[in-house]
Amino acid sequence: MKQIKLFSHWKVSTRLAAGFGAVMVLLFALAGLSLWSLATVQGTTETIVRQRLPAVKLANEAAVLTVDTGRKMRALLMAVNGLEAKEAMQSVEANRARIADALHRLDGMADSAQSRALVKAVRTEHATLEQKFEPVLVLARGEDPKAAEVLRSEFVPANRRFETALQELVKHESAAMNASAAASASTYDSTRIVLLVLAATALALGAGIALAITRGLHRILGGEPAEAAGILRRIAQGDLDVVVETREGDDHSLLHAVGETVGQLRGLMGEVATVMGGVAEGDLTRTMDGSYQGAFATIQADINRSVQQLAQVVKDVNAAAESLVGASEEVSATAQSLSQAATEQAAGVEQTSASMEEMTASIAQNTENAKVTDGMATKAASEAAEGGEAVKATVAAMKQIAQKIVIIDDIAYQTNLLALNAAIEAARAGDHGKGFAVVAAEVRKLAERSQVAAQEIGTVASSSVEMAQRAGQLLDAMVPTIRKTSDLVQEIAAASAEQASGVGQINAAVTQLSQTTQQNAASAEELAATSEAMSGQAGNLQQAMGFFRVGAPTPAGQAATTAIAVAAGKAQPPARPRAMPAASAAADEVDFARF
């Protein structure tokens, strides 16, 4: 009992962890001891299999080969022909090689001082034996009768000593192998006893821990876990009539706490059902009056406050519905007035739109006229430039004519001189030159007339050149003026286009304003219809709120009613916009044309 009380304050998780921890420690001890035993047996077995047994086999093999070698040596000496001698020689050499290989492998298997000493003795006797082979073989190859004597006196004793050394090694390795097997068996027996003791201890300790944990859990739970789970499941399903039975004196178990919780929930939910039933019947005067703590007290306060707030809301809604009926009538009247004003404003906007369309047409006509004038001015400037070029060409031609006339004048002057010379010569010739003198006189007259005509033509050409130059200067002066006129006309056309664009934007704005005004009129009509519907809904709301039974109206409800009434009284119909007179809105087409 002292031990149970000592661990009574431990958590369930701590108890389970301690119990299973103790069992696991014992299991780890069992596993560790088993692994150690297996490792020991495995080491012993490995020593036997890899060292002792192979060493015994190799020593026995070398001993057998040694005996066979002695027989083959005798067979070599007694051979009657060369073939038998050759076969005996080959057998001897093969046995020597196999013995040497076996001894070489034995060198690596000696694991103790005694083993190494025995292997060394075997090596020594083998070396001595090898020295006895050559004399016998040499004598045998030469068929010397002394070979048999040497074989009996030297080779056979050395061969026997070698066999004895091998037998000693075999005895030692066999004894070591038997000792290892005995040690392995002893280890197995002792380990089995310890494992059985530890297993029995683990079972006893595990059973004790399981019993202690079970009894502790039963005291903590107060009953079977399935019973507690069934009770909680019925509570979760809403069954609060469940009866929780506990042992006498049990006032700390989980089942006892569940019973107390069920009692608290039963009382709480009973009052909640009473209050919510009253709410469902329209009675908002019921409240929860029980005594609760913690979250239950919070739920009680929240439900009571919710019912009170709901009652207050119902009172406020009743008061607001009464005021809403009057306010909706005021809104309806205001909406009708607003609709009429919007209709009149729409008519004025339509008149303004028509005037703006007339202005747009006039500006478009001015723009077209400016474009035609611009084309004519451009054409006149081009033709004036071409005329100036033609006059310049005429001036150049007149100058060339004047130059040619000067040449003609020179020719006439030269002709006159020649005619004068001819007349002089004809006078010198006397009667023979009279006819020639007459011709020279006619030629002189003709030359004088040509000279006079050339001078007159030169005068006229000079005068024409001056006049043509004057005309060219006038045309050159006209071209910039005509181009300036064309630029001004283009500027007028651009300004007209900008005016047309601006008037188009104004027209679009006026159109949009007209649409907005029409929408406002429609919205006002809808507002009037909505206010009438709102008045009907307010009446329905009053009828619906009449379902609830509440106390006298609170100051908050009266304040809400007063606020709604004041807001309804302040609602005034908007001022009617004045329509723009048609005479002032119309466009003056004459002014636009004059511009």
Coordinates of C-alpha atoms in Angstrom, one line a residue:
M1 CA 0.0 0.0 0.0
K2 CA 2.9 2.3 0.7
Q3 CA 4.3 1.7 -2.7
I4 CA 0.9 2.3 -4.3
K5 CA 0.5 5.6 -2.4
L6 CA 4.0 6.5 -3.4
F7 CA 3.2 6.3 -7.1
S8 CA -0.4 7.6 -6.8
H9 CA 0.7 11.2 -7.8
W10 CA 2.3 10.0 -11.0
K11 CA 0.7 10.7 -14.3
V12 CA -0.7 7.8 -16.4
S13 CA 1.9 8.4 -19.0
T14 CA 4.7 8.4 -16.4
R15 CA 3.4 5.1 -15.0
L16 CA 3.2 3.5 -18.4
A17 CA 6.6 4.9 -19.3
A18 CA 8.1 3.6 -16.0
G19 CA 6.6 0.1 -16.4
F20 CA 7.4 -0.4 -20.0
G21 CA 10.9 1.2 -19.4
A22 CA 11.7 -1.4 -16.7
V23 CA 10.5 -4.2 -19.0
M24 CA 12.6 -2.8 -21.9
V25 CA 15.7 -2.6 -19.6
L26 CA 15.3 -6.3 -18.8
L27 CA 14.8 -7.0 -22.5
F28 CA 17.9 -5.0 -23.4
A29 CA 19.8 -7.0 -20.7
L30 CA 18.6 -10.3 -22.2
A31 CA 19.4 -9.1 -25.7
G32 CA 22.9 -7.9 -24.7
L33 CA 23.7 -11.2 -22.8
S34 CA 22.4 -13.2 -25.8
L35 CA 24.5 -11.2 -28.2
W36 CA 27.6 -11.5 -26.0
S37 CA 27.1 -15.3 -25.8
L38 CA 26.5 -15.6 -29.5
A39 CA 29.7 -13.5 -30.2
T40 CA 31.7 -15.7 -27.8
V41 CA 30.4 -18.9 -29.4
Q42 CA 31.0 -17.5 -32.9
G43 CA 34.6 -16.5 -32.0
T44 CA 35.3 -20.0 -30.7
T45 CA 33.7 -21.6 -33.7
E46 CA 35.6 -19.4 -36.0
T47 CA 38.9 -20.3 -34.3
I48 CA 38.1 -24.0 -34.6
V49 CA 36.9 -23.8 -38.2
R50 CA 39.5 -21.4 -39.6
Q51 CA 42.6 -22.3 -37.5
R52 CA 42.5 -25.5 -35.5
L53 CA 40.7 -27.8 -37.9
P54 CA 42.6 -26.5 -41.0
A55 CA 45.9 -26.8 -39.0
V56 CA 45.1 -30.4 -38.1
K57 CA 44.1 -31.3 -41.7
L58 CA 47.3 -29.7 -43.1
A59 CA 49.6 -31.5 -40.5
N60 CA 47.8 -34.8 -41.2
E61 CA 48.1 -34.2 -44.9
A62 CA 51.9 -33.5 -44.6
A63 CA 52.3 -36.6 -42.4
V64 CA 50.5 -38.8 -45.0
L65 CA 52.6 -37.2 -47.8
T66 CA 55.8 -37.9 -45.8
V67 CA 54.9 -41.6 -45.4
D68 CA 54.1 -41.8 -49.1
T69 CA 57.4 -40.1 -49.9
G70 CA 59.3 -42.7 -48.0
R71 CA 57.6 -45.4 -49.9
K72 CA 58.2 -43.7 -53.2
M73 CA 61.9 -43.4 -52.3
R74 CA 62.1 -47.1 -51.7
A75 CA 60.2 -47.8 -54.9
L76 CA 62.8 -45.6 -56.7
L77 CA 65.7 -47.7 -55.4
M78 CA 63.9 -50.9 -56.3
A79 CA 62.8 -49.8 -59.8
V80 CA 63.7 -52.4 -62.5
N81 CA 63.5 -50.0 -65.4
G82 CA 63.7 -46.4 -66.3
L83 CA 59.9 -45.9 -66.5
E84 CA 59.3 -47.0 -63.0
A85 CA 62.2 -44.9 -61.7
K86 CA 60.8 -41.9 -63.6
E87 CA 57.3 -42.3 -62.1
A88 CA 58.7 -42.7 -58.6
M89 CA 60.8 -39.6 -59.1
Q90 CA 57.8 -37.6 -60.2
S91 CA 55.8 -38.7 -57.2
V92 CA 58.6 -37.8 -54.8
E93 CA 58.9 -34.3 -56.3
A94 CA 55.1 -33.8 -56.3
N95 CA 54.9 -34.8 -52.6
R96 CA 57.8 -32.6 -51.7
A97 CA 56.0 -29.6 -53.3
R98 CA 52.7 -30.4 -51.6
I99 CA 54.5 -30.8 -48.2
A100 CA 56.3 -27.4 -48.7
D101 CA 52.9 -25.7 -49.5
A102 CA 51.2 -27.3 -46.4
L103 CA 54.0 -26.1 -44.2
H104 CA 53.8 -22.6 -45.7
R105 CA 50.1 -22.4 -44.9
L106 CA 50.7 -23.7 -41.4
D107 CA 53.0 -20.8 -40.7
G108 CA 50.0 -18.4 -40.8
M109 CA 47.8 -20.5 -38.5
A110 CA 50.0 -20.5 -35.4
D111 CA 48.2 -18.3 -32.9
S112 CA 50.0 -19.3 -29.7
A113 CA 53.6 -19.6 -28.5
Q114 CA 53.4 -23.3 -28.3
S115 CA 51.9 -23.6 -31.7
R116 CA 54.6 -21.4 -33.2
A117 CA 57.3 -23.5 -31.4
L118 CA 55.8 -26.8 -32.8
V119 CA 55.6 -25.3 -36.3
K120 CA 59.2 -24.2 -36.0
A121 CA 60.3 -27.7 -35.0
V122 CA 58.4 -29.1 -37.9
R123 CA 60.1 -26.6 -40.2
T124 CA 63.5 -27.6 -38.7
E125 CA 63.0 -31.3 -39.2
H126 CA 61.7 -30.6 -42.7
A127 CA 64.8 -28.7 -43.6
T128 CA 66.9 -31.6 -42.3
L129 CA 64.9 -34.0 -44.4
E130 CA 65.2 -31.9 -47.5
Q131 CA 69.0 -32.1 -47.1
K132 CA 68.9 -35.9 -47.1
F133 CA 67.0 -36.1 -50.4
E134 CA 69.8 -35.0 -52.7
P135 CA 72.4 -37.6 -51.7
V136 CA 69.9 -40.4 -52.1
L137 CA 68.6 -39.0 -55.4
V138 CA 72.1 -38.6 -56.8
L139 CA 73.0 -42.2 -56.0
A140 CA 69.7 -43.5 -57.3
R141 CA 70.2 -41.8 -60.6
G142 CA 73.6 -43.3 -60.9
E143 CA 72.3 -46.7 -59.8
D144 CA 74.9 -46.8 -57.1
P145 CA 74.4 -49.7 -54.6
K146 CA 75.2 -47.3 -51.7
A147 CA 71.9 -45.5 -52.3
A148 CA 70.0 -48.1 -50.2
E149 CA 72.4 -47.8 -47.4
V150 CA 72.3 -44.0 -47.4
L151 CA 68.5 -44.3 -47.5
R152 CA 68.3 -46.5 -44.4
S153 CA 71.0 -44.8 -42.4
E154 CA 70.3 -41.1 -43.1
F155 CA 66.9 -40.5 -44.9
V156 CA 64.7 -42.9 -43.0
P157 CA 65.7 -41.5 -39.5
A158 CA 65.2 -37.9 -40.7
N159 CA 61.9 -38.8 -42.3
R160 CA 60.7 -40.4 -39.0
R161 CA 61.7 -37.4 -36.9
F162 CA 59.7 -35.2 -39.4
E163 CA 56.7 -37.5 -38.9
T164 CA 57.1 -37.3 -35.2
A165 CA 57.2 -33.5 -35.2
L166 CA 54.0 -33.4 -37.4
Q167 CA 52.2 -35.8 -35.0
E168 CA 53.1 -33.6 -32.0
L169 CA 51.7 -30.6 -33.9
V170 CA 48.5 -32.5 -34.7
K171 CA 48.1 -33.6 -31.0
H172 CA 48.5 -30.0 -29.9
E173 CA 46.0 -28.5 -32.4
S174 CA 43.5 -31.3 -31.6
A175 CA 43.8 -30.6 -27.9
A176 CA 43.4 -26.9 -28.5
M177 CA 40.3 -27.6 -30.7
N178 CA 38.8 -29.8 -28.0
A179 CA 39.4 -27.1 -25.4
S180 CA 37.8 -24.4 -27.5
A181 CA 34.7 -26.7 -28.0
A182 CA 34.5 -27.3 -24.3
A183 CA 34.8 -23.6 -23.6
S184 CA 32.0 -22.9 -26.1
A185 CA 29.8 -25.5 -24.5
S186 CA 30.5 -24.1 -21.0
T187 CA 29.6 -20.6 -22.2
Y188 CA 26.4 -21.9 -23.7
D189 CA 25.3 -23.6 -20.5
S190 CA 26.1 -20.6 -18.2
T191 CA 24.4 -18.2 -20.6
R192 CA 21.3 -20.3 -20.9
I193 CA 20.9 -20.4 -17.1
V194 CA 21.4 -16.6 -16.8
L195 CA 18.9 -16.0 -19.7
L196 CA 16.3 -18.2 -18.0
V197 CA 16.7 -16.4 -14.7
L198 CA 16.4 -13.0 -16.4
A199 CA 13.4 -14.1 -18.5
A200 CA 11.6 -15.3 -15.3
T201 CA 12.5 -12.0 -13.6
A202 CA 11.2 -9.9 -16.5
L203 CA 7.9 -11.9 -16.7
A204 CA 7.4 -11.5 -12.9
L205 CA 8.3 -7.8 -13.0
G206 CA 6.1 -7.2 -16.1
A207 CA 3.1 -8.9 -14.5
G208 CA 3.5 -6.9 -11.3
I209 CA 3.8 -3.6 -13.2
A210 CA 0.8 -4.5 -15.4
L211 CA -1.3 -5.2 -12.3
A212 CA -0.2 -2.0 -10.6
I213 CA -0.9 0.1 -13.7
T214 CA -4.3 -1.6 -14.2
R215 CA -5.4 -1.0 -10.6
G216 CA -4.2 2.6 -10.7
L217 CA -6.1 3.3 -14.0
H218 CA -9.2 1.7 -12.5
R219 CA -9.1 4.1 -9.5
I220 CA -8.4 7.1 -11.9
L221 CA -11.2 6.2 -14.3
G222 CA -13.7 5.0 -11.7
G223 CA -14.8 2.1 -13.9
E224 CA -14.2 0.5 -17.2
P225 CA -13.1 2.8 -20.0
A226 CA -15.9 1.4 -22.2
E227 CA -18.5 2.5 -19.6
A228 CA -17.0 6.0 -19.5
A229 CA -16.9 6.1 -23.3
G230 CA -20.5 5.0 -23.6
I231 CA -21.7 7.7 -21.2
L232 CA -19.7 10.4 -23.0
R233 CA -21.1 9.1 -26.3
R234 CA -24.7 9.4 -25.0
I235 CA -23.9 12.9 -23.7
A236 CA -22.5 13.8 -27.2
Q237 CA -25.8 12.6 -28.7
G238 CA -27.8 14.9 -26.5
D239 CA -29.0 12.3 -23.9
L240 CA -28.7 14.2 -20.6
D241 CA -30.9 11.7 -18.7
V242 CA -28.1 9.2 -18.4
V243 CA -27.3 8.0 -14.8
V244 CA -23.7 7.7 -13.8
E245 CA -23.1 5.1 -11.1
T246 CA -19.8 5.2 -9.1
R247 CA -18.4 3.3 -6.1
E248 CA -19.0 4.3 -2.6
G249 CA -16.5 7.0 -1.5
D250 CA -15.4 7.7 -5.1
D251 CA -15.2 11.5 -5.4
H252 CA -12.0 11.9 -7.5
S253 CA -12.4 9.5 -10.5
L254 CA -13.1 10.5 -14.0
L255 CA -16.5 8.8 -13.9
H256 CA -17.5 10.8 -10.8
A257 CA -16.4 14.1 -12.7
V258 CA -18.5 13.0 -15.7
G259 CA -21.5 12.5 -13.4
E260 CA -21.1 16.1 -12.0
T261 CA -20.7 17.4 -15.5
V262 CA -23.9 15.7 -16.6
G263 CA -25.8 17.2 -13.6
Q264 CA -24.5 20.7 -14.5
L265 CA -25.3 20.2 -18.1
R266 CA -28.8 18.9 -17.3
G267 CA -29.6 22.0 -15.2
L268 CA -28.1 24.4 -17.7
M269 CA -29.7 22.9 -20.8
G270 CA -33.1 22.8 -19.0
E271 CA -33.0 26.5 -18.4
V272 CA -31.7 27.1 -21.9
A273 CA -34.6 25.1 -23.3
T274 CA -37.1 27.1 -21.2
V275 CA -35.7 30.5 -22.3
M276 CA -35.3 29.4 -26.0
G277 CA -38.8 28.0 -25.9
G278 CA -40.1 31.3 -24.7
V279 CA -38.2 33.0 -27.5
A280 CA -39.8 30.6 -30.0
E281 CA -43.3 31.5 -28.7
G282 CA -42.5 35.2 -28.8
D283 CA -42.1 35.6 -25.0
L284 CA -38.9 37.6 -24.4
T285 CA -39.5 38.1 -20.7
R286 CA -38.0 34.7 -19.5
T287 CA -34.4 34.5 -18.2
M288 CA -32.0 32.0 -16.7
D289 CA -31.9 32.2 -12.9
G290 CA -29.7 29.2 -11.8
S291 CA -26.4 29.5 -10.1
Y292 CA -23.5 28.4 -12.4
Q293 CA -19.7 28.8 -12.5
G294 CA -17.0 29.2 -15.1
A295 CA -18.1 28.7 -18.8
F296 CA -21.6 27.8 -17.7
A297 CA -21.9 31.2 -15.9
T298 CA -20.6 32.8 -19.1
I299 CA -23.3 31.0 -21.2
Q300 CA -26.0 32.0 -18.7
A301 CA -24.9 35.7 -18.9
D302 CA -24.6 35.6 -22.7
I303 CA -28.1 34.0 -23.1
N304 CA -29.8 36.5 -20.7
R305 CA -28.0 39.4 -22.4
S306 CA -29.0 38.0 -25.9
V307 CA -32.7 37.8 -24.9
Q308 CA -32.6 41.3 -23.4
Q309 CA -30.9 42.6 -26.5
L310 CA -33.4 40.8 -28.7
A311 CA -36.3 42.3 -26.7
Q312 CA -34.7 45.8 -27.0
V313 CA -34.3 45.2 -30.8
V314 CA -37.9 44.2 -31.1
K315 CA -39.0 47.4 -29.3
D316 CA -36.7 49.5 -31.4
V317 CA -37.9 47.9 -34.6
N318 CA -41.5 48.4 -33.6
A319 CA -40.8 52.1 -32.9
A320 CA -38.8 52.4 -36.1
A321 CA -41.5 50.8 -38.2
E322 CA -44.1 53.3 -37.0
S323 CA -41.8 56.2 -37.9
L324 CA -40.8 54.5 -41.2
V325 CA -44.4 54.6 -42.4
G326 CA -44.5 58.4 -42.2
A327 CA -41.0 58.8 -43.5
S328 CA -41.8 56.6 -46.6
E329 CA -44.8 58.8 -47.4
E330 CA -42.5 61.9 -47.3
V331 CA -39.9 60.1 -49.5
S332 CA -42.7 59.2 -52.0
A333 CA -43.7 62.9 -52.2
T334 CA -40.1 64.0 -52.6
A335 CA -39.5 61.4 -55.3
Q336 CA -42.5 62.5 -57.3
S337 CA -41.4 66.1 -57.2
L338 CA -37.9 65.1 -58.2
S339 CA -39.3 63.1 -61.1
Q340 CA -41.2 66.1 -62.4
A341 CA -38.1 68.4 -62.1
A342 CA -36.0 65.8 -63.9
T343 CA -38.5 65.6 -66.8
E344 CA -38.5 69.4 -67.2
Q345 CA -34.7 69.4 -67.1
A346 CA -34.6 66.7 -69.8
A347 CA -36.7 68.9 -72.1
G348 CA -34.3 71.8 -71.7
V349 CA -31.3 69.6 -72.3
E350 CA -32.9 68.3 -75.5
Q351 CA -33.3 71.9 -76.8
T352 CA -29.7 72.7 -75.9
S353 CA -28.6 69.6 -77.8
A354 CA -30.6 70.7 -80.9
S355 CA -28.9 74.1 -80.9
M356 CA -25.4 72.5 -80.5
E357 CA -26.1 70.3 -83.5
E358 CA -26.9 73.5 -85.6
M359 CA -23.7 75.1 -84.4
T360 CA -21.8 72.0 -85.4
A361 CA -23.3 72.1 -88.9
S362 CA -22.3 75.8 -89.4
I363 CA -18.8 75.2 -88.2
A364 CA -18.5 72.2 -90.5
Q365 CA -19.6 74.4 -93.5
N366 CA -17.0 77.1 -92.6
T367 CA -14.4 74.5 -92.4
E368 CA -15.3 73.2 -95.9
N369 CA -15.3 76.8 -97.3
A370 CA -11.9 77.5 -95.7
K371 CA -10.5 74.3 -97.3
V372 CA -11.8 75.4 -100.8
T373 CA -10.3 78.9 -100.3
D374 CA -7.0 77.3 -99.3
G375 CA -7.0 75.2 -102.5
M376 CA -7.6 78.3 -104.7
A377 CA -4.9 80.3 -102.9
T378 CA -2.5 77.5 -103.3
K379 CA -3.3 77.2 -107.0
A380 CA -2.9 81.0 -107.5
A381 CA 0.4 81.0 -105.8
S382 CA 1.6 78.1 -108.0
E383 CA 0.4 79.9 -111.2
A384 CA 2.0 83.2 -110.1
A385 CA 5.3 81.4 -109.6
E386 CA 5.0 79.8 -113.0
G387 CA 4.2 83.3 -114.6
G388 CA 7.3 84.7 -112.9
E389 CA 9.4 82.0 -114.4
A390 CA 7.8 82.7 -117.8
V391 CA 8.5 86.4 -117.5
K392 CA 12.1 85.7 -116.5
A393 CA 12.4 83.5 -119.7
T394 CA 11.0 86.3 -121.8
V395 CA 13.5 88.8 -120.3
A396 CA 16.3 86.5 -121.2
A397 CA 14.9 86.1 -124.8
M398 CA 14.6 89.9 -125.2
K399 CA 18.2 90.4 -124.0
Q400 CA 19.3 87.9 -126.7
I401 CA 17.2 89.7 -129.3
A402 CA 18.9 93.0 -128.3
Q403 CA 22.3 91.4 -128.7
K404 CA 21.4 90.1 -132.1
I405 CA 20.1 93.6 -133.2
V406 CA 23.4 95.1 -132.1
I407 CA 25.1 92.6 -134.4
I408 CA 22.7 93.6 -137.3
D409 CA 23.5 97.3 -136.6
D410 CA 27.1 96.5 -136.9
I411 CA 26.5 94.6 -140.1
A412 CA 24.5 97.6 -141.5
Y413 CA 27.3 99.9 -140.5
Q414 CA 29.9 97.7 -142.2
T415 CA 27.7 97.4 -145.3
N416 CA 27.4 101.2 -145.5
L417 CA 31.2 101.5 -145.3
L418 CA 31.6 99.0 -148.1
A419 CA 29.0 100.8 -150.2
L420 CA 30.9 104.0 -149.6
N421 CA 34.1 102.4 -150.7
A422 CA 32.4 100.9 -153.7
A423 CA 31.1 104.4 -154.7
I424 CA 34.6 105.8 -154.4
E425 CA 36.0 103.1 -156.6
A426 CA 33.2 103.5 -159.1
A427 CA 34.0 107.3 -159.3
R428 CA 37.6 106.5 -159.9
A429 CA 36.6 104.1 -162.7
G430 CA 34.7 106.8 -164.6
D431 CA 32.1 105.8 -167.1
H432 CA 32.9 102.1 -166.5
G433 CA 31.9 102.4 -162.9
K434 CA 28.6 104.3 -163.2
G435 CA 26.4 101.2 -163.0
F436 CA 28.4 99.9 -160.1
A437 CA 28.0 103.4 -158.4
V438 CA 24.2 103.2 -158.8
V439 CA 24.2 99.8 -157.1
A440 CA 26.5 101.0 -154.4
A441 CA 24.2 103.9 -153.7
E442 CA 21.2 101.6 -153.4
V443 CA 23.1 99.3 -151.1
R444 CA 24.1 102.3 -149.0
K445 CA 20.5 103.4 -148.7
L446 CA 19.4 99.9 -147.8
A447 CA 22.2 99.7 -145.1
E448 CA 21.2 103.1 -143.7
R449 CA 17.5 102.0 -143.4
S450 CA 18.6 98.6 -141.9
Q451 CA 20.7 100.5 -139.3
V452 CA 17.8 102.8 -138.5
A453 CA 15.4 99.9 -138.1
A454 CA 17.9 98.0 -136.0
Q455 CA 18.2 100.9 -133.7
E456 CA 14.5 101.3 -133.4
I457 CA 14.1 97.5 -132.7
G458 CA 16.9 97.7 -130.1
T459 CA 15.1 100.6 -128.4
V460 CA 11.8 98.7 -128.4
A461 CA 13.6 95.5 -127.1
S462 CA 15.3 97.5 -124.3
S463 CA 11.9 98.9 -123.3
S464 CA 10.3 95.4 -123.4
V465 CA 13.1 94.1 -121.2
E466 CA 12.5 96.7 -118.6
M467 CA 8.7 96.0 -118.7
A468 CA 9.3 92.3 -118.5
Q469 CA 11.6 92.7 -115.5
R470 CA 9.0 94.9 -113.8
A471 CA 6.3 92.3 -114.4
G472 CA 8.7 89.6 -113.0
Q473 CA 9.3 91.7 -109.9
L474 CA 5.6 92.2 -109.4
L475 CA 4.9 88.5 -109.7
D476 CA 7.7 87.7 -107.3
A477 CA 6.2 90.1 -104.8
M478 CA 2.7 88.5 -105.3
V479 CA 3.8 84.9 -104.6
P480 CA 4.7 85.4 -100.8
T481 CA 1.4 87.4 -100.4
I482 CA -0.6 84.6 -102.0
R483 CA 1.3 82.0 -99.9
K484 CA 0.6 84.0 -96.7
T485 CA -3.0 84.1 -97.7
S486 CA -3.0 80.3 -98.1
D487 CA -1.4 79.9 -94.7
L488 CA -4.0 82.1 -93.1
V489 CA -6.8 80.2 -94.8
Q490 CA -5.2 76.9 -93.5
E491 CA -5.1 78.3 -90.0
I492 CA -8.7 79.3 -90.3
A493 CA -9.5 75.8 -91.5
A494 CA -7.6 74.3 -88.5
A495 CA -9.3 76.6 -86.1
S496 CA -12.7 75.6 -87.6
A497 CA -11.8 72.0 -87.2
E498 CA -10.9 72.5 -83.5
Q499 CA -14.1 74.4 -83.0
A500 CA -16.0 71.5 -84.6
S501 CA -14.2 69.0 -82.3
G502 CA -15.0 71.1 -79.3
V503 CA -18.6 71.6 -80.2
G504 CA -18.8 67.8 -80.9
Q505 CA -17.5 67.1 -77.4
I506 CA -20.0 69.6 -75.9
N507 CA -22.7 68.0 -78.0
A508 CA -21.7 64.5 -76.6
A509 CA -21.7 65.9 -73.1
V510 CA -25.1 67.4 -73.6
T511 CA -26.3 64.1 -74.9
Q512 CA -24.9 62.3 -71.9
L513 CA -26.4 64.9 -69.7
S514 CA -29.8 64.3 -71.4
Q515 CA -29.4 60.6 -70.8
T516 CA -28.4 61.1 -67.2
T517 CA -31.4 63.4 -66.7
Q518 CA -33.7 60.8 -68.2
Q519 CA -32.2 58.2 -65.9
N520 CA -32.7 60.5 -62.9
A521 CA -36.3 60.9 -63.9
A522 CA -36.7 57.1 -64.1
S523 CA -34.8 56.6 -60.8
A524 CA -37.1 59.2 -59.2
E525 CA -40.1 57.2 -60.4
E526 CA -38.6 54.0 -59.1
L527 CA -37.8 55.7 -55.8
A528 CA -41.4 56.7 -55.5
A529 CA -42.5 53.2 -56.2
T530 CA -39.9 51.8 -53.8
S531 CA -41.1 54.2 -51.0
E532 CA -44.6 53.0 -51.5
A533 CA -43.4 49.4 -51.3
M534 CA -41.4 50.4 -48.2
S535 CA -44.4 51.8 -46.6
G536 CA -46.2 48.5 -47.1
Q537 CA -43.3 46.5 -45.8
A538 CA -43.1 48.7 -42.7
G539 CA -46.8 47.8 -42.1
N540 CA -45.9 44.1 -42.5
L541 CA -43.0 44.6 -40.2
Q542 CA -45.2 46.1 -37.5
Q543 CA -47.5 43.1 -37.8
A544 CA -44.6 40.7 -37.6
M545 CA -43.1 42.4 -34.5
G546 CA -46.5 42.2 -32.8
F547 CA -45.8 38.5 -32.3
F548 CA -43.3 39.3 -29.6
R549 CA -44.2 40.2 -26.0
V550 CA -41.9 42.7 -24.5
G551 CA -42.1 45.1 -21.6
A552 CA -42.6 48.9 -21.7
P553 CA -40.5 50.8 -24.4
T554 CA -37.1 51.7 -23.2
P555 CA -35.5 55.2 -23.5
A556 CA -33.3 53.9 -26.3
G557 CA -36.3 52.8 -28.3
Q558 CA -38.0 56.2 -27.8
A559 CA -34.8 57.9 -28.9
A560 CA -34.6 55.8 -32.0
T561 CA -38.3 56.7 -32.9
T562 CA -37.6 60.4 -32.3
A563 CA -34.5 60.3 -34.5
I564 CA -36.3 58.7 -37.4
A565 CA -39.2 61.1 -37.2
V566 CA -36.8 64.1 -37.2
A567 CA -35.0 62.7 -40.2
A568 CA -38.2 62.3 -42.0
G569 CA -39.3 65.9 -41.2
K570 CA -36.0 67.3 -42.5
A571 CA -36.4 65.6 -45.9
Q572 CA -37.2 68.4 -48.4
P573 CA -37.9 68.1 -52.1
P574 CA -35.0 69.3 -54.2
A575 CA -35.2 72.6 -56.1
R576 CA -36.5 72.5 -59.6
P577 CA -33.8 73.3 -62.2
R578 CA -34.8 76.1 -64.6
A579 CA -34.9 75.1 -68.3
M580 CA -32.7 77.1 -70.7
P581 CA -34.7 79.4 -73.0
A582 CA -34.8 78.2 -76.5
A583 CA -34.1 81.6 -77.9
S584 CA -30.8 82.0 -76.0
A585 CA -29.7 78.4 -76.7
A586 CA -30.2 78.5 -80.4
A587 CA -27.1 79.0 -82.6
D588 CA -26.8 82.2 -84.8
E589 CA -26.0 80.7 -88.2
V590 CA -25.5 84.2 -89.7
D591 CA -22.8 85.0 -87.2
F592 CA -21.0 81.8 -87.9
A593 CA -21.1 82.5 -91.6
R594 CA -19.7 86.0 -91.0
F595 CA -16.9 84.6 -88.9

